[in-house]
Amino acid sequence: MRRNQSLPPNKQIRSTILPQQLRSRASSMAPLPDQRPAGRDIKSKAFINRAVTALVEFLAASDYPNKISTRILQCPNAKDVFCIFEHLVRQVDPTFRLKNSGLKPEEMCINTLRELGYPFTLSKQNLATPYAPHAWPSVLAALDWLREEVFELSEFVAGDGMFKYDDDQVKEEEPIGRVLYEISLCGYHAIRTGEEINPSTVELFGDRMRHVFGCVSQDELRQLQSRDHKLQSELNTAAGFDSEIESLRATLFNLDEQLEAAQTTQTRFEHLIEQLEPEFRRISAETDSLTKEEQSLQERLHGIKKQLEAQEASGYGRLEEEYQMLTERYNARLKTKSELIRETERLQLEFSRREGRVAPAFDGFNRLIGSIRAPGFEQIAKDCDLKIRTYQAGFDIKTDFPAVVTAARSNLDRFRSAVLAAEERVASISQDIEEIRAAIEKLDVTGARAHLSDLQERAEKIVELLEAEELANEETKRDLSEKRNVVTTKSEELRVEEATLKEQLADLKVSF
């Protein structure tokens, strides 16, 4: 063990925390230590770090009940110091207490250190304020000295140096002196605390003494007596065991036959298990895949629920209604636009007819273009230059008809491409809808639907309440307006009456 560097190097022996009986015997083994050793460097950083580390390790190894660390011991308070001091002393004397002594904790600590032979002085002020920079080194040195004393005493007690063996006792056994010492120490503690010794403790010491002297323990003696009684009862009842033995033999023969049948069945089942094991693995793999798919579907459902909640929170229904309204308005305007275009073309044709003679081939040409232009795909026809010809633009059947045929073919190709793209998109959307529908059917969306229906009902109730509030507000406004009108009318009447009274008063003044 590392020696305390704060103690003088010429110290002959260290005073130990021993009971009164053992201290009197140990005092005759060596000379007394020096009463005032030489100075020590307790304020050095190396000493403080070493003492703090050793104290933390000892407290952790001895089951210190409070929280302890090197950070706490860098600047501890008085409570921490008193708890550590009491824990160190209780390693030797379990009955030691600081609070029940009738003295202050710092006075009790100083008296205990003085009784134990601490060779240095320690003030009460340092113990009361250990967090002070000038006080902590001396307090730490006292705790480190006490820790080393406790450690040396534990090693001394645990070793065989203070206990002697009996003359005919082997070294592998426990020294009888240790047993007698522990019995005396237990009795001393019982007398000091005024409590009775536990019977189990007395029985434990008795077993240890019997083990040293080679005697049978009480438990073994009771077990032997119980076994002897059991054997005697078995011998008394063993007279008519012959018939029972024959019956047991027959039972044993039957059990052997059953065992053979069970082994045959076990072999058959093992062979069947080997055959079914690949199928089981396949089913397990399918189960795992289905479980993963279910988890994926659950995640998708959770995402859909979150999306629904987010849409509901952000007013998605209102936005959707606005979108539908705008879409209908846009479609109506497109329809109006197409009607206006057709009306414009009709008017242009009528105008051309009024301005000059229109050949029958010209009308047939325009009817052909009108039949080629598919409704809803006017943009494709416009891109292909399929438009109604007017008389003012000039018309030559020889040059325009081949151009119309080429434009019609291009229009047909583009129309087919647009139709194919629309069909592919419809098929893709239908497939996605089927997948989502299948996923929704696999999942339990009853709760979500019920929640949505509940929210719809609540929304309807809120709308009804708002309508009722609006009606009540309108009625209140009407009442207020009526009352305001009544008050206004009344005030006008009062003003007129006031003016009349003033005139009458003026007339009376003039008359008098």
Short mmCIF file of C-alpha atoms in Angstrom, two decimals:
data_model
loop_
_atom_site.label_atom_id
_atom_site.label_comp_id
_atom_site.label_asym_id
_atom_site.label_seq_id
_atom_site.Cartn_x
_atom_site.Cartn_y
_atom_site.Cartn_z
CA MET A 1 0.00 0.00 0.00
CA ARG A 2 1.27 3.51 -0.73
CA ARG A 3 2.43 5.36 2.34
CA ASN A 4 1.01 8.77 3.22
CA GLN A 5 3.60 11.30 2.05
CA SER A 6 2.37 13.82 4.62
CA LEU A 7 3.70 11.72 7.51
CA PRO A 8 7.34 11.90 8.60
CA PRO A 9 9.72 9.23 7.22
CA ASN A 10 11.11 8.34 10.66
CA LYS A 11 7.76 7.29 12.10
CA GLN A 12 8.18 3.94 13.87
CA ILE A 13 4.58 2.72 14.05
CA ARG A 14 1.14 4.09 13.13
CA SER A 15 -1.61 4.30 15.71
CA THR A 16 -4.57 2.16 14.67
CA ILE A 17 -8.27 2.30 15.34
CA LEU A 18 -8.68 -0.76 17.54
CA PRO A 19 -11.11 -1.75 20.28
CA GLN A 20 -9.95 -1.19 23.83
CA GLN A 21 -8.94 -4.85 24.40
CA LEU A 22 -6.94 -5.10 21.17
CA ARG A 23 -5.35 -1.66 21.62
CA SER A 24 -3.96 -2.67 25.00
CA ARG A 25 -2.43 -5.82 23.50
CA ALA A 26 -1.10 -4.09 20.38
CA SER A 27 0.51 -1.31 22.41
CA SER A 28 2.97 -3.78 23.89
CA MET A 29 4.18 -4.95 20.47
CA ALA A 30 6.04 -1.77 19.42
CA PRO A 31 7.14 1.61 20.84
CA LEU A 32 4.83 4.59 20.75
CA PRO A 33 5.00 6.96 17.72
CA ASP A 34 6.44 10.45 17.79
CA GLN A 35 3.98 12.92 19.26
CA ARG A 36 4.89 15.87 16.94
CA PRO A 37 6.29 14.72 13.60
CA ALA A 38 8.17 16.97 11.24
CA GLY A 39 6.42 19.34 8.82
CA ARG A 40 4.61 18.03 5.78
CA ASP A 41 3.73 19.55 2.41
CA ILE A 42 -0.06 19.06 2.43
CA LYS A 43 -0.73 22.03 0.16
CA SER A 44 1.16 20.61 -2.80
CA LYS A 45 -0.89 19.70 -5.85
CA ALA A 46 0.65 16.22 -6.03
CA PHE A 47 -0.37 15.39 -2.46
CA ILE A 48 -3.92 16.71 -2.94
CA ASN A 49 -4.43 14.77 -6.18
CA ARG A 50 -3.03 11.55 -4.69
CA ALA A 51 -5.06 11.85 -1.49
CA VAL A 52 -8.30 12.66 -3.35
CA THR A 53 -7.84 9.72 -5.75
CA ALA A 54 -7.04 7.26 -2.94
CA LEU A 55 -9.99 8.47 -0.85
CA VAL A 56 -12.44 8.15 -3.78
CA GLU A 57 -11.20 4.61 -4.55
CA PHE A 58 -11.49 3.54 -0.91
CA LEU A 59 -15.00 4.98 -0.52
CA ALA A 60 -16.17 3.33 -3.73
CA ALA A 61 -14.70 -0.03 -2.64
CA SER A 62 -16.28 0.19 0.84
CA ASP A 63 -19.86 0.86 -0.40
CA TYR A 64 -20.04 4.55 0.48
CA PRO A 65 -23.81 5.33 0.48
CA ASN A 66 -23.57 8.86 -0.96
CA LYS A 67 -22.43 10.09 -4.36
CA ILE A 68 -18.66 10.64 -4.50
CA SER A 69 -16.22 11.77 -7.18
CA THR A 70 -12.96 13.68 -7.52
CA ARG A 71 -14.92 16.75 -8.60
CA ILE A 72 -16.91 16.73 -5.33
CA LEU A 73 -13.69 16.44 -3.30
CA GLN A 74 -12.13 19.43 -5.05
CA CYS A 75 -14.41 21.78 -3.05
CA PRO A 76 -16.58 19.80 -0.58
CA ASN A 77 -18.95 21.16 2.02
CA ALA A 78 -19.09 20.32 5.73
CA LYS A 79 -21.83 17.72 5.23
CA ASP A 80 -19.69 15.75 2.76
CA VAL A 81 -16.69 15.82 5.14
CA PHE A 82 -18.75 14.64 8.15
CA CYS A 83 -20.36 11.83 6.11
CA ILE A 84 -16.94 10.63 4.88
CA PHE A 85 -15.47 10.81 8.41
CA GLU A 86 -18.38 8.83 9.90
CA HIS A 87 -18.15 6.22 7.10
CA LEU A 88 -14.41 5.72 7.71
CA VAL A 89 -14.83 5.26 11.47
CA ARG A 90 -17.81 2.92 10.98
CA GLN A 91 -15.57 0.57 8.99
CA VAL A 92 -14.07 -0.37 12.37
CA ASP A 93 -16.82 0.56 14.82
CA PRO A 94 -20.31 0.11 13.22
CA THR A 95 -21.95 1.78 16.25
CA PHE A 96 -20.17 5.11 15.72
CA ARG A 97 -22.49 8.10 15.10
CA LEU A 98 -21.77 11.83 14.89
CA LYS A 99 -25.31 13.11 15.47
CA ASN A 100 -26.17 11.16 18.63
CA SER A 101 -23.08 12.18 20.62
CA GLY A 102 -24.49 15.40 22.11
CA LEU A 103 -21.60 17.43 20.66
CA LYS A 104 -21.20 19.38 17.46
CA PRO A 105 -19.96 17.28 14.52
CA GLU A 106 -16.65 19.16 14.29
CA GLU A 107 -16.01 18.72 18.04
CA MET A 108 -16.83 15.01 17.79
CA CYS A 109 -14.43 14.63 14.84
CA ILE A 110 -11.58 16.39 16.66
CA ASN A 111 -12.13 14.35 19.85
CA THR A 112 -12.20 11.10 17.86
CA LEU A 113 -8.98 11.99 16.00
CA ARG A 114 -7.32 12.92 19.30
CA GLU A 115 -8.37 9.58 20.85
CA LEU A 116 -7.07 7.71 17.82
CA GLY A 117 -3.70 9.41 18.07
CA TYR A 118 -3.76 11.79 15.14
CA PRO A 119 -0.32 13.48 15.34
CA PHE A 120 -1.35 16.87 13.90
CA THR A 121 -3.62 19.71 14.94
CA LEU A 122 -6.92 20.39 13.21
CA SER A 123 -9.14 23.39 13.98
CA LYS A 124 -12.92 23.39 14.27
CA GLN A 125 -13.12 26.29 11.83
CA ASN A 126 -11.41 24.23 9.11
CA LEU A 127 -13.89 21.38 9.66
CA ALA A 128 -16.85 23.76 9.60
CA THR A 129 -15.65 25.45 6.37
CA PRO A 130 -13.70 22.79 4.42
CA TYR A 131 -14.44 24.51 1.11
CA ALA A 132 -12.07 27.36 2.03
CA PRO A 133 -8.74 27.14 0.13
CA HIS A 134 -6.68 27.33 3.35
CA ALA A 135 -8.83 24.75 5.22
CA TRP A 136 -9.28 21.91 2.73
CA PRO A 137 -5.62 20.64 2.64
CA SER A 138 -5.52 20.06 6.42
CA VAL A 139 -8.98 18.40 6.41
CA LEU A 140 -7.98 16.21 3.44
CA ALA A 141 -4.74 15.19 5.20
CA ALA A 142 -6.73 14.10 8.29
CA LEU A 143 -9.16 12.06 6.16
CA ASP A 144 -6.26 10.47 4.25
CA TRP A 145 -4.54 9.53 7.53
CA LEU A 146 -7.77 8.00 8.83
CA ARG A 147 -8.24 6.09 5.55
CA GLU A 148 -4.75 4.55 5.79
CA GLU A 149 -5.33 3.61 9.43
CA VAL A 150 -8.59 1.86 8.55
CA PHE A 151 -6.99 0.07 5.61
CA GLU A 152 -4.01 -1.13 7.68
CA LEU A 153 -6.32 -2.31 10.46
CA SER A 154 -8.46 -4.26 7.98
CA GLU A 155 -5.34 -5.90 6.54
CA PHE A 156 -4.06 -6.62 10.03
CA VAL A 157 -7.36 -8.19 11.10
CA ALA A 158 -7.77 -10.14 7.85
CA GLY A 159 -4.24 -11.54 8.07
CA ASP A 160 -3.02 -14.25 10.37
CA GLY A 161 -0.42 -12.12 12.17
CA MET A 162 -2.54 -11.28 15.23
CA PHE A 163 -4.16 -14.69 15.59
CA LYS A 164 -2.42 -17.89 16.72
CA TYR A 165 -3.22 -21.44 15.73
CA ASP A 166 -3.84 -24.23 18.17
CA ASP A 167 -1.01 -26.75 18.68
CA ASP A 168 -2.72 -29.52 16.69
CA GLN A 169 -4.45 -27.17 14.18
CA VAL A 170 -3.46 -27.19 10.48
CA LYS A 171 -2.67 -23.94 8.67
CA GLU A 172 -5.47 -24.41 6.09
CA GLU A 173 -8.13 -24.01 8.77
CA GLU A 174 -9.38 -20.76 10.28
CA PRO A 175 -7.32 -19.66 13.33
CA ILE A 176 -9.23 -20.28 16.51
CA GLY A 177 -7.96 -16.95 17.81
CA ARG A 178 -9.80 -15.11 15.06
CA VAL A 179 -13.06 -16.85 15.93
CA LEU A 180 -12.63 -16.00 19.61
CA TYR A 181 -11.73 -12.41 18.71
CA GLU A 182 -14.84 -11.96 16.56
CA ILE A 183 -17.02 -13.52 19.28
CA SER A 184 -15.58 -11.09 21.83
CA LEU A 185 -15.99 -8.16 19.43
CA CYS A 186 -19.63 -9.09 18.78
CA GLY A 187 -20.28 -9.29 22.52
CA TYR A 188 -18.55 -5.95 23.04
CA HIS A 189 -20.76 -4.28 20.43
CA ALA A 190 -23.87 -5.87 21.96
CA ILE A 191 -22.95 -4.59 25.43
CA ARG A 192 -22.16 -1.14 24.10
CA THR A 193 -25.43 -0.81 22.17
CA GLY A 194 -27.53 -2.51 24.86
CA GLU A 195 -28.97 -5.01 22.37
CA GLU A 196 -29.15 -8.79 22.56
CA ILE A 197 -27.08 -10.98 20.28
CA ASN A 198 -29.08 -12.51 17.46
CA PRO A 199 -29.57 -16.30 17.95
CA SER A 200 -28.57 -16.86 14.33
CA THR A 201 -25.24 -15.10 15.05
CA VAL A 202 -24.67 -17.35 18.09
CA GLU A 203 -25.44 -20.42 15.98
CA LEU A 204 -23.06 -19.19 13.25
CA PHE A 205 -20.19 -18.81 15.74
CA GLY A 206 -21.03 -22.25 17.12
CA ASP A 207 -20.78 -23.77 13.65
CA ARG A 208 -17.39 -22.10 13.12
CA MET A 209 -16.11 -23.46 16.44
CA ARG A 210 -17.40 -26.94 15.58
CA HIS A 211 -15.67 -26.72 12.22
CA VAL A 212 -12.37 -25.83 13.91
CA PHE A 213 -12.68 -28.71 16.41
CA GLY A 214 -13.99 -31.14 13.77
CA CYS A 215 -17.47 -31.45 15.28
CA VAL A 216 -20.73 -31.85 13.42
CA SER A 217 -22.75 -28.67 12.95
CA GLN A 218 -26.27 -28.25 14.26
CA ASP A 219 -27.76 -28.36 10.77
CA GLU A 220 -25.86 -31.53 9.89
CA LEU A 221 -26.86 -33.08 13.24
CA ARG A 222 -30.51 -32.27 12.63
CA GLN A 223 -30.24 -33.66 9.09
CA LEU A 224 -28.64 -36.87 10.38
CA GLN A 225 -31.34 -37.26 13.02
CA SER A 226 -34.06 -36.69 10.46
CA ARG A 227 -32.44 -39.17 8.09
CA ASP A 228 -32.09 -41.76 10.88
CA HIS A 229 -35.77 -41.35 11.78
CA LYS A 230 -36.73 -41.71 8.13
CA LEU A 231 -34.61 -44.86 7.74
CA GLN A 232 -36.14 -46.37 10.87
CA SER A 233 -39.64 -45.73 9.56
CA GLU A 234 -38.66 -47.22 6.19
CA LEU A 235 -37.25 -50.34 7.90
CA ASN A 236 -40.45 -50.72 9.90
CA THR A 237 -42.56 -50.56 6.76
CA ALA A 238 -40.23 -52.74 4.59
CA ALA A 239 -41.72 -56.08 5.74
CA GLY A 240 -44.28 -56.43 2.95
CA PHE A 241 -42.17 -55.07 0.10
CA ASP A 242 -41.88 -58.35 -1.88
CA SER A 243 -45.27 -58.02 -3.56
CA GLU A 244 -44.62 -54.35 -4.14
CA ILE A 245 -41.27 -55.20 -5.75
CA GLU A 246 -42.99 -57.63 -8.14
CA SER A 247 -45.56 -54.99 -8.98
CA LEU A 248 -42.80 -52.47 -9.57
CA ARG A 249 -40.99 -54.93 -11.86
CA ALA A 250 -44.16 -55.42 -13.93
CA THR A 251 -44.62 -51.66 -14.04
CA LEU A 252 -40.98 -51.28 -15.09
CA PHE A 253 -41.48 -53.82 -17.90
CA ASN A 254 -44.53 -51.91 -19.12
CA LEU A 255 -42.60 -48.67 -18.92
CA ASP A 256 -39.80 -50.20 -21.02
CA GLU A 257 -42.32 -51.16 -23.69
CA GLN A 258 -43.84 -47.69 -23.60
CA LEU A 259 -40.35 -46.21 -23.84
CA GLU A 260 -39.56 -48.26 -26.96
CA ALA A 261 -42.86 -47.19 -28.53
CA ALA A 262 -42.13 -43.57 -27.61
CA GLN A 263 -38.64 -43.81 -29.13
CA THR A 264 -40.14 -45.24 -32.35
CA THR A 265 -42.67 -42.41 -32.45
CA GLN A 266 -39.91 -39.90 -31.76
CA THR A 267 -37.84 -41.27 -34.66
CA ARG A 268 -40.85 -41.03 -36.97
CA PHE A 269 -41.54 -37.48 -35.85
CA GLU A 270 -37.89 -36.49 -36.33
CA HIS A 271 -38.01 -37.84 -39.89
CA LEU A 272 -41.26 -35.93 -40.46
CA ILE A 273 -39.70 -32.76 -39.03
CA GLU A 274 -36.76 -33.10 -41.42
CA GLN A 275 -39.21 -33.36 -44.30
CA LEU A 276 -41.28 -30.39 -43.14
CA GLU A 277 -38.35 -28.14 -42.25
CA PRO A 278 -37.87 -26.72 -45.82
CA GLU A 279 -41.59 -25.99 -46.01
CA PHE A 280 -41.41 -24.32 -42.61
CA ARG A 281 -38.50 -22.15 -43.75
CA ARG A 282 -40.42 -21.19 -46.90
CA ILE A 283 -43.50 -20.31 -44.85
CA SER A 284 -41.32 -18.33 -42.43
CA ALA A 285 -39.82 -16.39 -45.33
CA GLU A 286 -43.29 -15.69 -46.72
CA THR A 287 -44.45 -14.64 -43.26
CA ASP A 288 -41.50 -12.26 -42.94
CA SER A 289 -42.21 -10.78 -46.37
CA LEU A 290 -45.90 -10.39 -45.50
CA THR A 291 -44.93 -8.79 -42.20
CA LYS A 292 -42.66 -6.33 -43.98
CA GLU A 293 -45.38 -5.60 -46.52
CA GLU A 294 -47.85 -5.05 -43.70
CA GLN A 295 -45.43 -2.68 -42.00
CA SER A 296 -44.95 -0.83 -45.28
CA LEU A 297 -48.71 -0.58 -45.73
CA GLN A 298 -49.07 0.60 -42.14
CA GLU A 299 -46.48 3.28 -42.81
CA ARG A 300 -48.31 4.33 -45.98
CA LEU A 301 -51.59 4.42 -44.08
CA HIS A 302 -49.93 6.49 -41.36
CA GLY A 303 -48.63 8.85 -44.03
CA ILE A 304 -52.10 9.08 -45.60
CA LYS A 305 -53.60 9.82 -42.18
CA LYS A 306 -50.99 12.51 -41.57
CA GLN A 307 -51.66 13.93 -45.01
CA LEU A 308 -55.40 13.95 -44.32
CA GLU A 309 -54.82 15.67 -40.98
CA ALA A 310 -52.50 18.20 -42.60
CA GLN A 311 -55.01 18.83 -45.37
CA GLU A 312 -57.78 19.20 -42.83
CA ALA A 313 -55.68 21.58 -40.74
CA SER A 314 -54.66 23.69 -43.75
CA GLY A 315 -58.21 24.02 -45.11
CA TYR A 316 -57.77 21.61 -48.00
CA GLY A 317 -61.54 21.26 -48.47
CA ARG A 318 -61.95 24.97 -49.04
CA LEU A 319 -59.03 24.98 -51.48
CA GLU A 320 -60.47 21.99 -53.31
CA GLU A 321 -63.85 23.71 -53.64
CA GLU A 322 -62.14 26.83 -54.98
CA TYR A 323 -60.13 24.69 -57.39
CA GLN A 324 -63.27 22.93 -58.66
CA MET A 325 -65.05 26.27 -59.04
CA LEU A 326 -62.11 27.71 -60.99
CA THR A 327 -61.91 24.56 -63.14
CA GLU A 328 -65.60 24.80 -63.99
CA ARG A 329 -65.20 28.50 -64.77
CA TYR A 330 -62.16 27.75 -66.96
CA ASN A 331 -64.02 24.99 -68.85
CA ALA A 332 -67.00 27.27 -69.32
CA ARG A 333 -64.76 29.99 -70.73
CA LEU A 334 -63.06 27.48 -73.05
CA LYS A 335 -66.48 26.37 -74.25
CA THR A 336 -67.48 29.98 -74.78
CA LYS A 337 -64.22 30.58 -76.63
CA SER A 338 -64.81 27.62 -78.98
CA GLU A 339 -68.37 28.80 -79.59
CA LEU A 340 -67.10 32.29 -80.36
CA ILE A 341 -64.51 30.84 -82.75
CA ARG A 342 -67.15 28.84 -84.58
CA GLU A 343 -69.45 31.86 -84.66
CA THR A 344 -66.59 33.98 -86.02
CA GLU A 345 -65.84 31.43 -88.71
CA ARG A 346 -69.53 31.23 -89.59
CA LEU A 347 -69.78 34.99 -89.81
CA GLN A 348 -66.62 35.14 -91.93
CA LEU A 349 -68.08 32.55 -94.27
CA GLU A 350 -71.36 34.44 -94.43
CA PHE A 351 -69.46 37.61 -95.11
CA SER A 352 -67.51 35.96 -97.91
CA ARG A 353 -70.72 34.65 -99.40
CA ARG A 354 -72.21 38.12 -99.36
CA GLU A 355 -69.15 39.68 -100.94
CA GLY A 356 -68.87 37.27 -103.84
CA ARG A 357 -70.00 34.00 -105.28
CA VAL A 358 -68.92 30.95 -103.34
CA ALA A 359 -68.36 27.82 -105.36
CA PRO A 360 -69.91 24.53 -104.15
CA ALA A 361 -66.40 23.09 -103.89
CA PHE A 362 -65.52 25.84 -101.41
CA ASP A 363 -68.45 24.87 -99.12
CA GLY A 364 -67.55 21.19 -99.40
CA PHE A 365 -63.96 22.02 -98.52
CA ASN A 366 -65.00 23.87 -95.34
CA ARG A 367 -67.43 21.08 -94.35
CA LEU A 368 -64.57 18.55 -94.76
CA ILE A 369 -62.31 20.59 -92.48
CA GLY A 370 -65.12 20.91 -89.91
CA SER A 371 -65.65 17.13 -89.92
CA ILE A 372 -61.90 16.46 -89.47
CA ARG A 373 -61.54 18.79 -86.47
CA ALA A 374 -62.35 16.65 -83.40
CA PRO A 375 -64.06 18.43 -80.49
CA GLY A 376 -61.68 18.88 -77.56
CA PHE A 377 -58.59 18.67 -79.80
CA GLU A 378 -58.86 22.02 -81.56
CA GLN A 379 -55.25 22.86 -80.66
CA ILE A 380 -53.96 19.87 -82.65
CA ALA A 381 -56.04 20.91 -85.67
CA LYS A 382 -54.81 24.47 -85.29
CA ASP A 383 -51.17 23.30 -85.19
CA CYS A 384 -51.79 21.28 -88.38
CA ASP A 385 -53.24 24.38 -90.14
CA LEU A 386 -56.73 22.89 -90.41
CA LYS A 387 -58.88 26.00 -90.51
CA ILE A 388 -61.91 27.27 -92.37
CA ARG A 389 -61.04 29.13 -95.57
CA THR A 390 -62.72 32.38 -96.41
CA TYR A 391 -63.43 33.86 -99.78
CA GLN A 392 -61.20 36.85 -99.16
CA ALA A 393 -58.20 34.67 -98.42
CA GLY A 394 -58.47 33.12 -101.83
CA PHE A 395 -59.27 29.57 -102.65
CA ASP A 396 -57.84 27.22 -105.23
CA ILE A 397 -58.99 23.62 -105.01
CA LYS A 398 -55.92 22.39 -106.86
CA THR A 399 -53.42 23.82 -104.41
CA ASP A 400 -55.45 23.83 -101.17
CA PHE A 401 -56.84 20.32 -101.28
CA PRO A 402 -53.42 18.50 -101.24
CA ALA A 403 -52.37 20.76 -98.37
CA VAL A 404 -55.59 19.87 -96.56
CA VAL A 405 -54.89 16.15 -97.08
CA THR A 406 -51.35 16.51 -95.69
CA ALA A 407 -52.61 18.55 -92.74
CA ALA A 408 -55.40 16.03 -92.12
CA ARG A 409 -52.90 13.14 -92.05
CA SER A 410 -50.65 15.06 -89.67
CA ASN A 411 -53.70 15.88 -87.57
CA LEU A 412 -54.68 12.19 -87.53
CA ASP A 413 -51.17 11.12 -86.46
CA ARG A 414 -51.05 13.70 -83.69
CA PHE A 415 -54.56 12.81 -82.64
CA ARG A 416 -53.60 9.12 -82.42
CA SER A 417 -50.46 10.00 -80.43
CA ALA A 418 -52.51 12.14 -78.06
CA VAL A 419 -55.10 9.38 -77.69
CA LEU A 420 -52.39 6.76 -77.00
CA ALA A 421 -50.72 9.03 -74.43
CA ALA A 422 -54.07 9.66 -72.78
CA GLU A 423 -54.84 5.91 -72.76
CA GLU A 424 -51.43 5.13 -71.22
CA ARG A 425 -51.96 7.79 -68.59
CA VAL A 426 -55.45 6.48 -67.85
CA ALA A 427 -54.09 2.93 -67.56
CA SER A 428 -51.30 4.08 -65.22
CA ILE A 429 -53.74 6.05 -63.09
CA SER A 430 -56.13 3.08 -63.01
CA GLN A 431 -53.31 0.77 -61.90
CA ASP A 432 -52.27 3.22 -59.18
CA ILE A 433 -55.87 3.50 -58.05
CA GLU A 434 -56.20 -0.29 -57.90
CA GLU A 435 -52.97 -0.59 -55.88
CA ILE A 436 -54.08 2.12 -53.46
CA ARG A 437 -57.52 0.53 -53.22
CA ALA A 438 -55.97 -2.89 -52.50
CA ALA A 439 -53.65 -1.36 -49.90
CA ILE A 440 -56.55 0.44 -48.27
CA GLU A 441 -58.62 -2.76 -48.26
CA LYS A 442 -55.77 -4.59 -46.52
CA LEU A 443 -55.47 -1.92 -43.89
CA ASP A 444 -57.90 -1.09 -41.15
CA VAL A 445 -59.18 2.36 -42.11
CA THR A 446 -62.39 2.02 -40.14
CA GLY A 447 -61.00 4.18 -37.39
CA ALA A 448 -59.86 6.85 -39.86
CA ARG A 449 -63.22 6.86 -41.59
CA ALA A 450 -65.01 7.05 -38.27
CA HIS A 451 -62.70 9.90 -37.26
CA LEU A 452 -63.39 11.68 -40.57
CA SER A 453 -67.14 11.19 -40.17
CA ASP A 454 -66.88 12.47 -36.61
CA LEU A 455 -64.95 15.50 -37.82
CA GLN A 456 -67.54 16.09 -40.54
CA GLU A 457 -70.34 15.90 -37.98
CA ARG A 458 -68.47 18.29 -35.73
CA ALA A 459 -67.88 20.63 -38.66
CA GLU A 460 -71.59 20.52 -39.54
CA LYS A 461 -72.48 21.27 -35.92
CA ILE A 462 -70.02 24.16 -35.89
CA VAL A 463 -71.52 25.48 -39.13
CA GLU A 464 -75.00 25.22 -37.62
CA LEU A 465 -73.81 27.04 -34.50
CA LEU A 466 -72.21 29.73 -36.65
CA GLU A 467 -75.41 30.13 -38.65
CA ALA A 468 -77.40 30.38 -35.42
CA GLU A 469 -74.93 32.97 -34.11
CA GLU A 470 -75.22 34.92 -37.36
CA LEU A 471 -79.02 34.84 -37.14
CA ALA A 472 -78.85 35.99 -33.52
CA ASN A 473 -76.42 38.76 -34.50
CA GLU A 474 -78.72 39.86 -37.31
CA GLU A 475 -81.68 39.91 -34.94
CA THR A 476 -79.63 41.89 -32.44
CA LYS A 477 -78.62 44.33 -35.16
CA ARG A 478 -82.24 44.73 -36.21
CA ASP A 479 -83.29 45.33 -32.60
CA LEU A 480 -80.50 47.86 -32.19
CA SER A 481 -81.45 49.63 -35.39
CA GLU A 482 -85.11 49.73 -34.34
CA LYS A 483 -84.19 51.06 -30.91
CA ARG A 484 -81.85 53.59 -32.52
CA ASN A 485 -84.66 54.75 -34.79
CA VAL A 486 -87.02 55.02 -31.82
CA VAL A 487 -84.45 56.98 -29.84
CA THR A 488 -83.75 59.22 -32.83
CA THR A 489 -87.45 59.88 -33.33
CA LYS A 490 -87.90 60.55 -29.64
CA SER A 491 -84.93 62.93 -29.60
CA GLU A 492 -86.31 64.83 -32.61
CA GLU A 493 -89.66 65.14 -30.88
CA LEU A 494 -87.94 66.39 -27.72
CA ARG A 495 -85.95 68.95 -29.74
CA VAL A 496 -89.13 70.20 -31.42
CA GLU A 497 -90.86 70.38 -28.06
CA GLU A 498 -87.86 72.22 -26.60
CA ALA A 499 -87.94 74.76 -29.43
CA THR A 500 -91.68 75.24 -28.92
CA LEU A 501 -91.23 75.79 -25.21
CA LYS A 502 -88.45 78.29 -25.86
CA GLU A 503 -90.70 80.24 -28.23
CA GLN A 504 -93.54 80.21 -25.69
CA LEU A 505 -91.13 81.38 -23.00
CA ALA A 506 -89.95 84.21 -25.24
CA ASP A 507 -93.54 85.23 -25.95
CA LEU A 508 -94.31 85.26 -22.24
CA LYS A 509 -91.28 87.44 -21.56
CA VAL A 510 -92.36 89.88 -24.25
CA SER A 511 -95.92 90.02 -22.93
CA PHE A 512 -94.74 90.77 -19.40
#
